[in-house]
CSV table of C-alpha atoms in Angstrom, one decimal:
chain,number,residue,atom,x,y,z
A,1,MET,CA,18.3,114.8,88.1
A,2,PRO,CA,20.9,112.9,86.1
A,3,THR,CA,22.2,109.5,87.3
A,4,VAL,CA,26.0,109.8,87.3
A,5,LEU,CA,26.7,106.2,88.5
A,6,ARG,CA,24.6,103.1,88.6
A,7,GLN,CA,26.0,100.1,90.6
A,8,ARG,CA,24.7,97.2,92.7
A,9,GLY,CA,21.1,98.4,92.4
A,10,PHE,CA,21.9,101.9,93.5
A,11,ASP,CA,21.5,105.1,91.4
A,12,ILE,CA,23.8,107.9,92.4
A,13,ARG,CA,22.3,111.2,91.2
A,14,ILE,CA,23.4,114.9,91.2
A,15,ARG,CA,20.7,117.6,90.7
A,16,THR,CA,21.6,120.2,88.2
A,17,ASP,CA,20.0,123.0,90.2
A,18,ASP,CA,21.3,122.0,93.6
A,19,HIS,CA,23.3,123.9,96.3
A,20,ASN,CA,26.6,123.5,98.1
A,21,PRO,CA,28.2,121.7,99.8
A,22,PRO,CA,28.8,119.0,97.1
A,23,HIS,CA,26.6,116.0,97.7
A,24,VAL,CA,24.8,113.1,95.9
A,25,HIS,CA,21.4,111.5,96.2
A,26,VAL,CA,21.7,107.8,96.4
A,27,VAL,CA,18.5,105.9,95.5
A,28,LYS,CA,17.6,102.3,95.7
A,29,GLY,CA,14.0,101.3,95.1
A,30,GLY,CA,11.9,103.9,96.9
A,31,GLU,CA,14.7,104.6,99.5
A,32,GLU,CA,17.0,107.6,99.3
A,33,VAL,CA,20.0,108.9,101.3
A,34,VAL,CA,21.8,112.2,100.7
A,35,ILE,CA,25.5,112.0,101.2
A,36,LEU,CA,28.0,114.9,101.4
A,37,LEU,CA,31.0,114.2,99.3
A,38,ALA,CA,34.5,114.2,100.9
A,39,VAL,CA,36.4,117.4,100.1
A,40,GLY,CA,40.1,117.6,101.0
A,41,PHE,CA,40.7,115.3,103.9
A,42,ASP,CA,37.2,114.9,105.1
A,43,ASP,CA,35.2,111.6,104.7
A,44,PRO,CA,31.8,111.4,103.1
A,45,GLU,CA,29.0,111.8,105.6
A,46,ILE,CA,25.2,111.3,105.6
A,47,ARG,CA,23.3,114.6,105.5
A,48,GLU,CA,19.8,113.1,105.3
A,49,ASN,CA,18.1,109.7,105.3
A,50,ARG,CA,14.8,109.5,103.4
A,51,GLY,CA,13.7,106.1,104.4
A,52,MET,CA,16.8,104.0,103.5
A,53,ILE,CA,17.4,101.0,105.7
A,54,ARG,CA,20.7,100.7,107.6
A,55,SER,CA,22.2,97.9,105.5
A,56,ASN,CA,21.6,99.9,102.3
A,57,ILE,CA,23.0,103.0,103.9
A,58,ARG,CA,26.2,101.2,104.6
A,59,SER,CA,26.4,99.9,101.0
A,60,ALA,CA,25.6,103.4,99.7
A,61,MET,CA,28.4,104.9,101.9
A,62,ASP,CA,30.9,102.3,100.6
A,63,LEU,CA,29.9,103.0,97.0
A,64,VAL,CA,30.3,106.8,97.5
A,65,THR,CA,33.5,106.5,99.4
A,66,ALA,CA,35.0,104.2,96.7
A,67,ASN,CA,33.9,106.7,93.9
A,68,ASN,CA,34.3,110.0,95.8
A,69,ASP,CA,36.8,111.6,93.5
A,70,GLU,CA,34.9,110.8,90.4
A,71,LEU,CA,31.6,112.0,92.0
A,72,LEU,CA,33.2,115.2,93.2
A,73,SER,CA,34.6,115.8,89.7
A,74,ARG,CA,31.1,115.3,88.2
A,75,TRP,CA,29.6,117.7,90.8
A,76,ARG,CA,32.1,120.3,89.8
A,77,GLN,CA,31.3,119.8,86.1
A,78,ILE,CA,27.6,120.2,86.7
A,79,HIS,CA,28.1,123.2,89.2
A,80,PRO,CA,31.1,125.2,87.8
């Protein structure tokens, strides 16, 4: 699972053999949250929390929201 962005201690990853809708796996330490990317006028939203604490989820959401267009572009490159 390639890391497509690394910032503030978070690794944002996109699996190469994953499924729609476009989403990223945000990892920090042993914690992970899966966030659906914003498409069109939607906002990113949490699909699944795998043990990430609330403060890290907020930071992960801020990071994904700020980089949504770039992350969506990378998703589309990996999943044409």
